[in-house]
PDB file of C-alpha atoms in Angstrom:
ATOM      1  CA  UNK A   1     -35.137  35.058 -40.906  1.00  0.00           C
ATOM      2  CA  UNK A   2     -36.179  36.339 -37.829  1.00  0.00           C
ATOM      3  CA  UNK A   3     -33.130  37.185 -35.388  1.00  0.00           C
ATOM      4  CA  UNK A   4     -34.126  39.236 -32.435  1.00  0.00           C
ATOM      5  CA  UNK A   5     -31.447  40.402 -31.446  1.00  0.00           C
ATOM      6  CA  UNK A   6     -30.588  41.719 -34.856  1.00  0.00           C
ATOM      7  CA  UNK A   7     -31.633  45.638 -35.951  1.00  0.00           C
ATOM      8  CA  UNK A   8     -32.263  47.327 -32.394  1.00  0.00           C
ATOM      9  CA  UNK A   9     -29.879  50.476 -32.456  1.00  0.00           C
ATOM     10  CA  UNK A  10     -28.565  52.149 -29.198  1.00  0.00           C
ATOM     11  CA  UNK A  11     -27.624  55.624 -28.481  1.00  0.00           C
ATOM     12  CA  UNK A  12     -24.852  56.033 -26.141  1.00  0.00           C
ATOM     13  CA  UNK A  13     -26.784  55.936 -23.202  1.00  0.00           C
ATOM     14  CA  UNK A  14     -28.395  52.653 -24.168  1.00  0.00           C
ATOM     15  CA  UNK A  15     -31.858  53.167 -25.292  1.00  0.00           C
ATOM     16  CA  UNK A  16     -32.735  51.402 -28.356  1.00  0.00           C
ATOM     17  CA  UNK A  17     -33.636  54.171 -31.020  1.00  0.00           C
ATOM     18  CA  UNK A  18     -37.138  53.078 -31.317  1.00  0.00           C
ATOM     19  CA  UNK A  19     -38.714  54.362 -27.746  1.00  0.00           C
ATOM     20  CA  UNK A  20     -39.014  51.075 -26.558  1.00  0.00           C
ATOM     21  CA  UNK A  21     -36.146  51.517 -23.667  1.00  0.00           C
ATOM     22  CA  UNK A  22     -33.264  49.813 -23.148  1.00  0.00           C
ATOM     23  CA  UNK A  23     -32.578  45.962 -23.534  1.00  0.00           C
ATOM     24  CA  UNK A  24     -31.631  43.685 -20.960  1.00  0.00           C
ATOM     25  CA  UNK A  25     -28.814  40.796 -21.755  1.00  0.00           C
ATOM     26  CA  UNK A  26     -31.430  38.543 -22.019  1.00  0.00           C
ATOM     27  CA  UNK A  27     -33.508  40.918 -24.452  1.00  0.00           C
ATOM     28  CA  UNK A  28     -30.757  40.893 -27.454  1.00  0.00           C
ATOM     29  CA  UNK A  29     -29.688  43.809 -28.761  1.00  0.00           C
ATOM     30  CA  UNK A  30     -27.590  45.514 -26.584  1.00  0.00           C
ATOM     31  CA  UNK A  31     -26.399  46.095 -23.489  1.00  0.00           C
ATOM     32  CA  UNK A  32     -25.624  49.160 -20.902  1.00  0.00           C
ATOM     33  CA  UNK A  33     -21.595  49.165 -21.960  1.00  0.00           C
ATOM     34  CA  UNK A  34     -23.159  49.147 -25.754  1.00  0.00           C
ATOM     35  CA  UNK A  35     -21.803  45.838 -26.492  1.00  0.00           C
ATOM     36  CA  UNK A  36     -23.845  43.303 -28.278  1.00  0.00           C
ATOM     37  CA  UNK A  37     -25.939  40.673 -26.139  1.00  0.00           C
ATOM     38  CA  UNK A  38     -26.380  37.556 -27.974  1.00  0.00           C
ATOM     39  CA  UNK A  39     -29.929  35.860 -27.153  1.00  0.00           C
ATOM     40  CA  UNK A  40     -30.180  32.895 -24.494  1.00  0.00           C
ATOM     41  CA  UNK A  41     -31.915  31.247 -27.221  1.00  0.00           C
ATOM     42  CA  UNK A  42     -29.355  28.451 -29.125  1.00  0.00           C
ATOM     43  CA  UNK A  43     -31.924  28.279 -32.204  1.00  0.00           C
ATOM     44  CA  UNK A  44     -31.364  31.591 -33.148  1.00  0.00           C
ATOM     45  CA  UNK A  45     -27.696  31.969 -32.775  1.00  0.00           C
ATOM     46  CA  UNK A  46     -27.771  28.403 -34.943  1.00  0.00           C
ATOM     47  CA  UNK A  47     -29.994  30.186 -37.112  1.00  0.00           C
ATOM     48  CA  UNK A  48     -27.728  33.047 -37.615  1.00  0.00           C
ATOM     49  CA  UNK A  49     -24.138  30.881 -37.974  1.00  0.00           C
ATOM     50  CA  UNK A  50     -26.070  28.667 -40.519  1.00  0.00           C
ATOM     51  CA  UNK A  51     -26.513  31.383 -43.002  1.00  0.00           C
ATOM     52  CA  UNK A  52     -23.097  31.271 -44.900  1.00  0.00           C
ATOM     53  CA  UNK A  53     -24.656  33.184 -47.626  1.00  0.00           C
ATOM     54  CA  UNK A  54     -21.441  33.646 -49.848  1.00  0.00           C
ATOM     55  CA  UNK A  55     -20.549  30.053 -49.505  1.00  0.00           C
ATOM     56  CA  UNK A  56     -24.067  28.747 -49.994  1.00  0.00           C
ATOM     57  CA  UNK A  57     -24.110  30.971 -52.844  1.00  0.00           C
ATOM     58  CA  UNK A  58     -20.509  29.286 -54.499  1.00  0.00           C
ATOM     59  CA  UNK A  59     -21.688  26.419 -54.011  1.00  0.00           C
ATOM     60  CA  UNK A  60     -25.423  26.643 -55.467  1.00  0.00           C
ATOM     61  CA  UNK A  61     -23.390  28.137 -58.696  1.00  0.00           C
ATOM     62  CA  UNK A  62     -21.351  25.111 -58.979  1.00  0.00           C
ATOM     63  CA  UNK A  63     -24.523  22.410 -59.057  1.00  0.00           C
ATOM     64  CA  UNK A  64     -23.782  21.607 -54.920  1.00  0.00           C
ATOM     65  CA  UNK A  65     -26.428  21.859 -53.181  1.00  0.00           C
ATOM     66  CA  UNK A  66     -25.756  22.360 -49.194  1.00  0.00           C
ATOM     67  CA  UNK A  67     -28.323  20.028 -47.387  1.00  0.00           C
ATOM     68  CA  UNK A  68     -26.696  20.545 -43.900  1.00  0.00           C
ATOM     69  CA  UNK A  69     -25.061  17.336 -43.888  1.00  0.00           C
ATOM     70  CA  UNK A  70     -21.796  15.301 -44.654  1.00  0.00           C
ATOM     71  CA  UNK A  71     -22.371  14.846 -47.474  1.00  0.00           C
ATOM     72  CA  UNK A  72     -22.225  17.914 -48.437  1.00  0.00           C
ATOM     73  CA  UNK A  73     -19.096  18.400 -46.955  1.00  0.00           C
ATOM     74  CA  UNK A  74     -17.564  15.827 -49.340  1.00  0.00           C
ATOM     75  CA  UNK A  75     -19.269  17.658 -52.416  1.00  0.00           C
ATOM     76  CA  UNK A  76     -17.848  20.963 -51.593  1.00  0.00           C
ATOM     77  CA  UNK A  77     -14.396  19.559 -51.057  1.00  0.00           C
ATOM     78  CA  UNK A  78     -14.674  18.433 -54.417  1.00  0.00           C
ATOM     79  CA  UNK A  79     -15.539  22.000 -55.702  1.00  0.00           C
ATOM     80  CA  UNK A  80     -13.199  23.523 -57.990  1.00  0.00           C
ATOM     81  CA  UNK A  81     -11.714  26.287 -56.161  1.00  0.00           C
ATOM     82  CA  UNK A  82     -12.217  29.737 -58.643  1.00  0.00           C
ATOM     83  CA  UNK A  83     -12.889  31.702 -55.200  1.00  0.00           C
ATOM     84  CA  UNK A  84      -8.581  31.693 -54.490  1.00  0.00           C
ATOM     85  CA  UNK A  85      -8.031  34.216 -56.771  1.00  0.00           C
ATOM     86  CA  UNK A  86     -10.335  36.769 -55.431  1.00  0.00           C
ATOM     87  CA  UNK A  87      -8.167  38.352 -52.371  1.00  0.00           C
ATOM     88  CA  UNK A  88     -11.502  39.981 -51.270  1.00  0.00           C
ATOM     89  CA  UNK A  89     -14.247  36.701 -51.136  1.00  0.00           C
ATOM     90  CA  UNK A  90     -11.440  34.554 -49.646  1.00  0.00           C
ATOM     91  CA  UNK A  91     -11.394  35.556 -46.046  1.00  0.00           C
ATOM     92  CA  UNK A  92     -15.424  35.149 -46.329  1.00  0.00           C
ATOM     93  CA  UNK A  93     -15.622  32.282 -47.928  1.00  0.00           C
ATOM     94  CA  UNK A  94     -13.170  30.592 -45.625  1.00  0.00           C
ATOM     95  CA  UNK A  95     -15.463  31.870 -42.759  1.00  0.00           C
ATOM     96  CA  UNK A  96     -18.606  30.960 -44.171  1.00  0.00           C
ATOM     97  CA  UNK A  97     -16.808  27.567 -44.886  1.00  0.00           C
ATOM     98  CA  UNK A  98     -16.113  27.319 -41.175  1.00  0.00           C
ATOM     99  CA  UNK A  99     -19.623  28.273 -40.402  1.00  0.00           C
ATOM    100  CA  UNK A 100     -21.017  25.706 -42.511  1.00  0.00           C
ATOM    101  CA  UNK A 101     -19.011  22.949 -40.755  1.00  0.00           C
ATOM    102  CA  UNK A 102     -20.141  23.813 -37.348  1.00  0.00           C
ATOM    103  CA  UNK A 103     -23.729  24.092 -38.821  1.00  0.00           C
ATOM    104  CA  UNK A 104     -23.226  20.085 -39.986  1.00  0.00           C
ATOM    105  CA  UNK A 105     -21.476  19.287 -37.132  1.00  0.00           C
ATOM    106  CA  UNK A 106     -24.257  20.724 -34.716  1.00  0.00           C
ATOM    107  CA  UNK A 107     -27.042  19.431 -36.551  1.00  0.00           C
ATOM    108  CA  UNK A 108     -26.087  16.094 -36.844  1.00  0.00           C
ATOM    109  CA  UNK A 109     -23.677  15.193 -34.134  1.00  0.00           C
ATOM    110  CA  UNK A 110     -25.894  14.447 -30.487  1.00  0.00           C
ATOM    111  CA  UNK A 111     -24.949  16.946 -27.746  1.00  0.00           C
ATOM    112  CA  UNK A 112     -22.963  19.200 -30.042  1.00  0.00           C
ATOM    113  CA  UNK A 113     -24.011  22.995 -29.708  1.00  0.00           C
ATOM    114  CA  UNK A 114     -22.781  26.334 -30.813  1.00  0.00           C
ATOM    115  CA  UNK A 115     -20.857  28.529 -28.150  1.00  0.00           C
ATOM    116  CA  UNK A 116     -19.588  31.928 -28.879  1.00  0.00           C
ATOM    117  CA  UNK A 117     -16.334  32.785 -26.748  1.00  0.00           C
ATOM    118  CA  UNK A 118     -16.050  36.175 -24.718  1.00  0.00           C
ATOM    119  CA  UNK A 119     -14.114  37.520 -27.573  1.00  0.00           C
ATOM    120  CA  UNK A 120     -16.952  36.818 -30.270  1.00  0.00           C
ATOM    121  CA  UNK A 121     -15.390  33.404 -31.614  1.00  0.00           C
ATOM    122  CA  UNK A 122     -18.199  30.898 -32.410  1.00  0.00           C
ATOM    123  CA  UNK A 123     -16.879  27.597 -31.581  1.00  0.00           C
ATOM    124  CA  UNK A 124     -18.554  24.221 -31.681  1.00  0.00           C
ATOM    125  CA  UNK A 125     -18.970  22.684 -28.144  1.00  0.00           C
ATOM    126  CA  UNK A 126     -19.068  18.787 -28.000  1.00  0.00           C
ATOM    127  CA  UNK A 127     -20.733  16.956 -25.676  1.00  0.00           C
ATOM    128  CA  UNK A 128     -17.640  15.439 -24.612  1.00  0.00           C
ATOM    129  CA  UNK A 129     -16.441  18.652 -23.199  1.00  0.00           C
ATOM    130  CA  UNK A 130     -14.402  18.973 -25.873  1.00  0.00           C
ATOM    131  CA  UNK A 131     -14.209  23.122 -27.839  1.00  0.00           C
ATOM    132  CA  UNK A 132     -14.120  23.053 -31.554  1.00  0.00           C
ATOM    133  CA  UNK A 133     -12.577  25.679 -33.093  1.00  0.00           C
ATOM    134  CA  UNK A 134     -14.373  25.726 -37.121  1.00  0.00           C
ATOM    135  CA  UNK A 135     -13.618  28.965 -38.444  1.00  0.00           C
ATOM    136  CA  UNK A 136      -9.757  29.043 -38.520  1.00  0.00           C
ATOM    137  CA  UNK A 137      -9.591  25.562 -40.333  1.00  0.00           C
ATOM    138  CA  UNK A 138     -12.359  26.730 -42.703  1.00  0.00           C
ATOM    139  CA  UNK A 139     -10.477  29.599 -44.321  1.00  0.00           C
ATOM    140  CA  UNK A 140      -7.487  27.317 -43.995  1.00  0.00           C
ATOM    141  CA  UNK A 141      -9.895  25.182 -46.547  1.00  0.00           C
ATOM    142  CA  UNK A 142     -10.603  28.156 -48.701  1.00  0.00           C
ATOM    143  CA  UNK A 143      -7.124  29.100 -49.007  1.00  0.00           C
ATOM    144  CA  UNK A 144      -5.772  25.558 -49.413  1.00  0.00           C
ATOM    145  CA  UNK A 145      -8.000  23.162 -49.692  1.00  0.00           C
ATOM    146  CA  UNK A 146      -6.207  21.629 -46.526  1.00  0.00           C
ATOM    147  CA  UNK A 147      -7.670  20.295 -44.207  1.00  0.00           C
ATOM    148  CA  UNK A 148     -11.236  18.855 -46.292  1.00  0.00           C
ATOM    149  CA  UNK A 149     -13.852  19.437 -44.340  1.00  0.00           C
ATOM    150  CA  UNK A 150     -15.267  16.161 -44.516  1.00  0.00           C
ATOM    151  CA  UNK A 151     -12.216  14.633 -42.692  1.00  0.00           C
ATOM    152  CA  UNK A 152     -12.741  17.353 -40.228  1.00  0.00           C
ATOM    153  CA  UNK A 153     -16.045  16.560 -39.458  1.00  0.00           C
ATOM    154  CA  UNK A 154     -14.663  13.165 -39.373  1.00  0.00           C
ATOM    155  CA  UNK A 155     -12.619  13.821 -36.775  1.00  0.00           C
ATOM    156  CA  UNK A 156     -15.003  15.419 -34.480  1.00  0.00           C
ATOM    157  CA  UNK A 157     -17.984  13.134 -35.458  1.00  0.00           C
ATOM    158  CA  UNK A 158     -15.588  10.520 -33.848  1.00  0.00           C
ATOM    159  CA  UNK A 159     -15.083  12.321 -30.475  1.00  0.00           C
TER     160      UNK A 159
END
């Protein structure tokens, strides 16, 4: 996958390491204070949410496949859950599971669109108005299995 704004590195001063100078906010990378810029572009962040490598991974290893669409929210609440007893893929998983809903809910709800919050937090932004928080309940769903994530995306479909 091509990300742009993914492997530039900065020295201090805030030249990339390359010799190619430094990056604007709208470049990637990052910027003068040496915090990361995310692109303008909303493909590529919604390229880079919709990864969820570990989950996609659990779930191709349990016969689901993850299509990127509600129904494959309803097959991976139906997963058994071996992942719970693993204290370090948990916390992952449940973000990856988060991930994934936003990913569904973008791509098939009209006007919804990723937004990441000044303190890094992708939400899901409805065309309503309305902010979507999707990580927090997803590692609720790894942990617990409560909420599905098919009545989540329910819920928001509705909205």
């Amino acid at each position: 996958m091509n990300i742009p704004f993914l492997g530039l590195r900065h020295d201090k001063s805030g030249h990339d390491k390359s010799g190619h100078g430094e990056t604007s906010p709208g470049e990637g990378g990052h910027g003068r204070s040496g915090d990361p810029v995310l692109p303008a572009d909303p493909e590529s962040i919604a390229a880079l949410l919709s990864e969820c490598e570990l989950l996609r991974s659990q779930a191709a290893g349990a016969g689901v496949r993850l299509d990127d669409t509600p129904a494959s929210l309803e097959a991976l609440d139906q997963m058994v859950p071996r992942w719970r007893d693993d204290a370090e893929v948990l916390p992952w998983l449940g973000n990856d599971a988060g991930l994934y809903l936003g990913t569904v809910v973008v791509r098939t709800v009209p006007g919804a669109a990723w937004e990441i919050r000044p303190d890094g937090e992708p939400v899901v932004r409805l065309a309503s108005g309305r902010e979507v928080e999707v990580v927090g309940p997803g590692r609720d769903w790894a942990a617990s299995g409560v909420p599905e994530l098919s009545q989540l995306y329910a819920e928001v479909a509705e909205d």
